Amino acid sequence: MTRPRFITFEGIDGSGKSTQSRRFADHLRAQGQDVVLTREPGGSPGAEEIRQLVLTGDPDRWSAETEILLFTASRRDHLEKTIEPALASGQTVISDRFADSTRVYQGATRGDLRNMVDQLHTLMIGREPDLTFIIDMDPATALERGLARKSGEDRFEDFGLSFQETLRHGFLALAHAHPERCVLIDGNRTADQIASEIAAHA
Ligand code: ADP
Ligand code: TYD
């Protein structure tokens, strides 16, 4: 039996991660795989509670340092309660965001906090995905799409366009730094075109 894979989707807000992670999960299920589709922040009851704390309210509600602690706490719970048990039982896990989001959103936007992010990751998480799709796209279009949803969870969208541009560069740098697991996907296309490129990695 092949080892079950841990697959993540990353990218700026509104880039199409939720759409594509759902479609990839459907594709793998149609091939007979047992798939757990999950997301961050969240993916377990405790982590979903932390999600509410970090995604609502004023942009300056939390400092970047406090966010690192909150996102890492939520990830630890998600890992313990959802990801590791699923992989141990042979299921494929697809997560809409994981540690790369903390590396970029908290590590590279409001000062260089990457070292702090990395240290906490080593101490508390210590796991990387087998495969990561980084969906790259124009931040202005992505921001329009994201805000049009009116989800009430727009704390990061509310930082504005230049923040999304910084994020985009952060994700591109990660894709180049980790070619062994990251696949860069052009998100400026139809959902069908993107899904068929991603499906080729099944
Ligand atoms: P994310 O999870 O990255 O925030 P979503 O998958 O939720 O992105 O997509 C954001 C919005 O854009 C949704 O309303 C979705 O239906 C729409 N959308 C997703 N992919 C595309 C695409 N390729 N072209 C146009 N609209 C898209
Ligand atoms: P998500 O629900 O995926 O938002 P979107 O659909 O807009 O992409 O993620 C929620 C927000 O949380 C998103 O703006 C990114 C942010 N985030 C971090 O800042 N750090 C993290 O570690 C994670 C997982 C998410």
Short mmCIF file of C-alpha atoms and ligand atoms in Angstrom, two decimals:
data_model
loop_
_atom_site.label_atom_id
_atom_site.label_comp_id
_atom_site.label_asym_id
_atom_site.label_seq_id
_atom_site.Cartn_x
_atom_site.Cartn_y
_atom_site.Cartn_z
CA MET A 1 0.00 0.00 0.00
CA THR A 2 1.28 3.48 -0.78
CA ARG A 3 1.67 5.92 2.08
CA PRO A 4 -1.31 8.32 2.31
CA ARG A 5 -0.47 11.80 1.13
CA PHE A 6 -0.81 15.11 2.94
CA ILE A 7 -1.62 17.79 0.32
CA THR A 8 -2.06 21.53 0.88
CA PHE A 9 -3.36 24.49 -1.11
CA GLU A 10 -1.85 27.93 -0.55
CA GLY A 11 -2.11 31.41 -2.00
CA ILE A 12 -3.45 34.88 -1.34
CA ASP A 13 -7.03 35.54 -0.22
CA GLY A 14 -9.54 34.88 -3.02
CA SER A 15 -7.07 33.02 -5.25
CA GLY A 16 -9.34 29.97 -5.60
CA LYS A 17 -7.89 27.62 -2.97
CA SER A 18 -11.23 26.50 -1.54
CA THR A 19 -12.67 25.89 -5.01
CA GLN A 20 -9.64 23.92 -6.16
CA SER A 21 -9.15 21.92 -2.96
CA ARG A 22 -12.80 20.84 -3.16
CA ARG A 23 -12.45 19.88 -6.80
CA PHE A 24 -9.22 17.96 -6.22
CA ALA A 25 -10.83 16.07 -3.32
CA ASP A 26 -13.76 15.14 -5.60
CA HIS A 27 -11.32 14.03 -8.29
CA LEU A 28 -9.35 11.76 -5.92
CA ARG A 29 -12.58 10.33 -4.46
CA ALA A 30 -13.79 9.50 -7.96
CA GLN A 31 -10.56 7.51 -8.33
CA GLY A 32 -11.46 5.56 -5.20
CA GLN A 33 -9.32 7.36 -2.62
CA ASP A 34 -10.59 8.01 0.87
CA VAL A 35 -10.08 11.77 1.29
CA VAL A 36 -10.40 14.11 4.25
CA LEU A 37 -10.86 17.70 3.10
CA THR A 38 -10.00 20.20 5.79
CA ARG A 39 -8.92 23.81 6.24
CA GLU A 40 -6.92 26.27 8.32
CA PRO A 41 -7.38 28.10 10.50
CA GLY A 42 -9.81 25.45 11.72
CA GLY A 43 -10.34 21.82 10.81
CA SER A 44 -11.05 20.63 14.36
CA PRO A 45 -13.56 21.98 16.91
CA GLY A 46 -10.91 23.74 19.02
CA ALA A 47 -9.14 25.19 16.01
CA GLU A 48 -12.45 26.50 14.61
CA GLU A 49 -12.91 28.45 17.87
CA ILE A 50 -9.48 30.03 17.42
CA ARG A 51 -10.47 30.82 13.79
CA GLN A 52 -13.17 33.17 15.06
CA LEU A 53 -10.64 35.02 17.20
CA VAL A 54 -8.15 35.62 14.40
CA LEU A 55 -10.43 36.34 11.44
CA THR A 56 -12.91 38.80 12.90
CA GLY A 57 -12.52 42.28 14.30
CA ASP A 58 -10.17 45.16 13.59
CA PRO A 59 -7.01 44.54 11.55
CA ASP A 60 -4.96 45.77 14.55
CA ARG A 61 -6.75 43.48 16.99
CA TRP A 62 -3.66 41.21 17.24
CA SER A 63 0.02 41.88 16.63
CA ALA A 64 1.82 39.61 14.16
CA GLU A 65 3.61 37.94 17.10
CA THR A 66 0.33 37.12 18.86
CA GLU A 67 -1.07 35.81 15.57
CA ILE A 68 1.89 33.42 15.26
CA LEU A 69 0.93 31.92 18.62
CA LEU A 70 -2.78 31.71 17.78
CA PHE A 71 -2.30 30.16 14.33
CA THR A 72 0.26 27.70 15.69
CA ALA A 73 -2.07 26.71 18.55
CA SER A 74 -4.87 26.18 16.07
CA ARG A 75 -2.57 24.14 13.79
CA ARG A 76 -1.38 21.95 16.66
CA ASP A 77 -4.98 21.06 17.53
CA HIS A 78 -5.83 20.45 13.87
CA LEU A 79 -2.79 18.17 13.53
CA GLU A 80 -3.53 16.19 16.70
CA LYS A 81 -7.27 15.80 16.20
CA THR A 82 -7.75 15.65 12.42
CA ILE A 83 -4.65 15.38 10.21
CA GLU A 84 -2.54 12.77 12.02
CA PRO A 85 -5.44 10.39 12.82
CA ALA A 86 -6.63 10.54 9.18
CA LEU A 87 -3.16 9.83 7.76
CA ALA A 88 -2.66 7.02 10.30
CA SER A 89 -5.88 5.38 9.12
CA GLY A 90 -4.75 5.53 5.49
CA GLN A 91 -6.79 8.53 4.32
CA THR A 92 -5.46 11.21 2.00
CA VAL A 93 -5.60 14.64 3.65
CA ILE A 94 -6.17 17.84 1.67
CA SER A 95 -5.91 21.07 3.65
CA ASP A 96 -6.95 24.50 2.40
CA ARG A 97 -3.91 26.34 3.91
CA PHE A 98 -1.29 25.09 6.39
CA ALA A 99 2.08 26.29 7.71
CA ASP A 100 3.11 28.16 4.53
CA SER A 101 0.34 30.66 5.30
CA THR A 102 1.94 31.49 8.66
CA ARG A 103 5.39 31.75 7.02
CA VAL A 104 4.00 34.36 4.62
CA TYR A 105 1.14 36.17 6.46
CA GLN A 106 2.89 36.41 9.82
CA GLY A 107 6.53 35.87 8.79
CA ALA A 108 6.92 38.30 5.91
CA THR A 109 4.39 41.13 6.03
CA ARG A 110 4.79 43.19 9.18
CA GLY A 111 8.54 42.95 9.70
CA ASP A 112 10.76 39.92 9.28
CA LEU A 113 9.38 37.41 11.77
CA ARG A 114 10.20 34.33 9.72
CA ASN A 115 12.75 33.06 12.22
CA MET A 116 10.18 33.17 15.01
CA VAL A 117 7.65 31.34 12.80
CA ASP A 118 10.22 28.67 11.90
CA GLN A 119 11.30 28.08 15.50
CA LEU A 120 7.74 27.64 16.71
CA HIS A 121 6.94 25.37 13.76
CA THR A 122 9.90 23.11 14.58
CA LEU A 123 8.91 22.97 18.24
CA MET A 124 5.15 22.49 17.89
CA ILE A 125 4.32 21.17 14.40
CA GLY A 126 7.38 19.54 12.80
CA ARG A 127 5.58 18.30 9.70
CA GLU A 128 5.55 19.42 6.06
CA PRO A 129 3.04 18.45 3.38
CA ASP A 130 4.02 15.91 0.71
CA LEU A 131 2.64 18.21 -1.98
CA THR A 132 1.64 21.90 -1.98
CA PHE A 133 -0.22 23.72 -4.74
CA ILE A 134 0.52 27.44 -4.61
CA ILE A 135 -2.11 29.30 -6.64
CA ASP A 136 -0.60 32.50 -7.96
CA MET A 137 -2.78 35.33 -9.24
CA ASP A 138 -3.28 39.03 -9.67
CA PRO A 139 -3.92 40.46 -6.15
CA ALA A 140 -6.44 43.10 -7.30
CA THR A 141 -8.70 40.49 -8.93
CA ALA A 142 -8.29 38.10 -6.01
CA LEU A 143 -9.17 40.82 -3.51
CA GLU A 144 -12.33 41.71 -5.45
CA ARG A 145 -13.39 38.07 -5.50
CA GLY A 146 -12.66 37.59 -1.80
CA LEU A 147 -14.46 40.70 -0.57
CA ALA A 148 -17.44 40.00 -2.86
CA ARG A 149 -18.11 36.91 -0.73
CA LYS A 150 -18.91 39.09 2.34
CA SER A 151 -17.97 36.24 4.64
CA GLY A 152 -17.56 38.44 7.74
CA GLU A 153 -14.06 36.90 8.08
CA ASP A 154 -12.21 39.64 6.22
CA ARG A 155 -9.69 40.81 8.79
CA PHE A 156 -6.77 40.06 6.44
CA GLU A 157 -8.51 41.35 3.29
CA ASP A 158 -9.02 44.60 5.23
CA PHE A 159 -5.23 45.16 5.32
CA GLY A 160 -5.62 46.22 1.65
CA LEU A 161 -4.05 45.68 -1.77
CA SER A 162 -0.38 46.36 -0.98
CA PHE A 163 -0.58 43.75 1.80
CA GLN A 164 -1.90 41.21 -0.77
CA GLU A 165 0.97 42.15 -3.13
CA THR A 166 3.51 41.49 -0.37
CA LEU A 167 1.81 38.15 0.28
CA ARG A 168 1.97 37.21 -3.37
CA HIS A 169 5.73 37.74 -3.44
CA GLY A 170 6.07 35.76 -0.22
CA PHE A 171 4.27 32.76 -1.75
CA LEU A 172 6.33 32.97 -4.96
CA ALA A 173 9.53 32.96 -2.88
CA LEU A 174 8.34 29.87 -0.97
CA ALA A 175 7.52 28.05 -4.21
CA HIS A 176 11.05 28.71 -5.47
CA ALA A 177 12.64 27.74 -2.16
CA HIS A 178 10.81 24.38 -1.94
CA PRO A 179 10.54 22.90 -5.43
CA GLU A 180 10.60 19.38 -3.92
CA ARG A 181 7.01 19.79 -2.68
CA CYS A 182 5.59 23.01 -4.19
CA VAL A 183 3.84 23.29 -7.56
CA LEU A 184 3.10 26.82 -8.76
CA ILE A 185 -0.30 27.13 -10.46
CA ASP A 186 -1.41 30.07 -12.60
CA GLY A 187 -4.74 31.11 -11.03
CA ASN A 188 -5.63 33.71 -13.71
CA ARG A 189 -7.65 31.14 -15.69
CA THR A 190 -11.04 29.47 -15.48
CA ALA A 191 -11.69 27.12 -12.58
CA ASP A 192 -11.96 24.21 -15.07
CA GLN A 193 -8.57 24.91 -16.63
CA ILE A 194 -6.91 25.12 -13.22
CA ALA A 195 -8.64 21.97 -11.96
CA SER A 196 -7.47 19.91 -14.91
CA GLU A 197 -3.85 21.00 -14.44
CA ILE A 198 -4.05 20.11 -10.73
CA ALA A 199 -5.72 16.77 -11.49
CA ALA A 200 -2.65 15.77 -13.47
CA HIS A 201 -0.84 15.52 -10.12
CA ALA A 202 -3.29 12.94 -8.74
P1 ADP B 1 -9.95 31.22 -1.68
O1 ADP B 1 -10.32 29.97 -0.95
O2 ADP B 1 -8.55 31.21 -2.18
O3 ADP B 1 -10.27 32.46 -0.92
P2 ADP B 1 -12.28 30.67 -3.36
O4 ADP B 1 -12.11 29.33 -3.97
O5 ADP B 1 -13.20 30.79 -2.20
O6 ADP B 1 -10.83 31.27 -3.00
O7 ADP B 1 -12.71 31.67 -4.52
C1 ADP B 1 -13.03 33.04 -4.26
C2 ADP B 1 -14.21 33.45 -5.14
O8 ADP B 1 -13.82 33.43 -6.53
C3 ADP B 1 -15.40 32.51 -5.04
O9 ADP B 1 -16.58 33.27 -5.16
C4 ADP B 1 -15.24 31.57 -6.23
O10 ADP B 1 -16.45 31.06 -6.70
C5 ADP B 1 -14.57 32.46 -7.26
N1 ADP B 1 -13.59 31.73 -8.11
C6 ADP B 1 -12.79 30.69 -7.74
N2 ADP B 1 -11.99 30.30 -8.77
C7 ADP B 1 -12.28 31.13 -9.80
C8 ADP B 1 -11.78 31.24 -11.16
N3 ADP B 1 -10.80 30.46 -11.64
N4 ADP B 1 -12.30 32.21 -11.94
C9 ADP B 1 -13.27 33.05 -11.46
N5 ADP B 1 -13.78 33.00 -10.19
C10 ADP B 1 -13.30 32.05 -9.37
P1 TYD B 2 -9.14 31.56 4.50
O1 TYD B 2 -10.41 31.19 5.16
O2 TYD B 2 -8.46 30.55 3.68
O3 TYD B 2 -9.38 32.91 3.72
P2 TYD B 2 -9.50 33.21 2.17
O4 TYD B 2 -10.62 32.36 1.66
O5 TYD B 2 -9.78 34.67 2.18
O6 TYD B 2 -8.20 32.87 1.52
O7 TYD B 2 -8.06 32.00 5.57
C1 TYD B 2 -8.35 32.94 6.46
C2 TYD B 2 -7.31 34.02 6.62
O8 TYD B 2 -6.34 33.64 7.60
C3 TYD B 2 -6.58 34.39 5.38
O9 TYD B 2 -6.67 35.80 5.22
C4 TYD B 2 -5.15 34.02 5.70
C5 TYD B 2 -5.07 34.02 7.17
N1 TYD B 2 -4.07 33.09 7.74
C6 TYD B 2 -2.93 33.60 8.34
O10 TYD B 2 -2.73 34.82 8.41
N2 TYD B 2 -2.02 32.74 8.88
C7 TYD B 2 -2.19 31.39 8.86
O11 TYD B 2 -1.34 30.63 9.37
C8 TYD B 2 -3.39 30.87 8.23
C9 TYD B 2 -3.63 29.39 8.19
C10 TYD B 2 -4.30 31.76 7.68
#
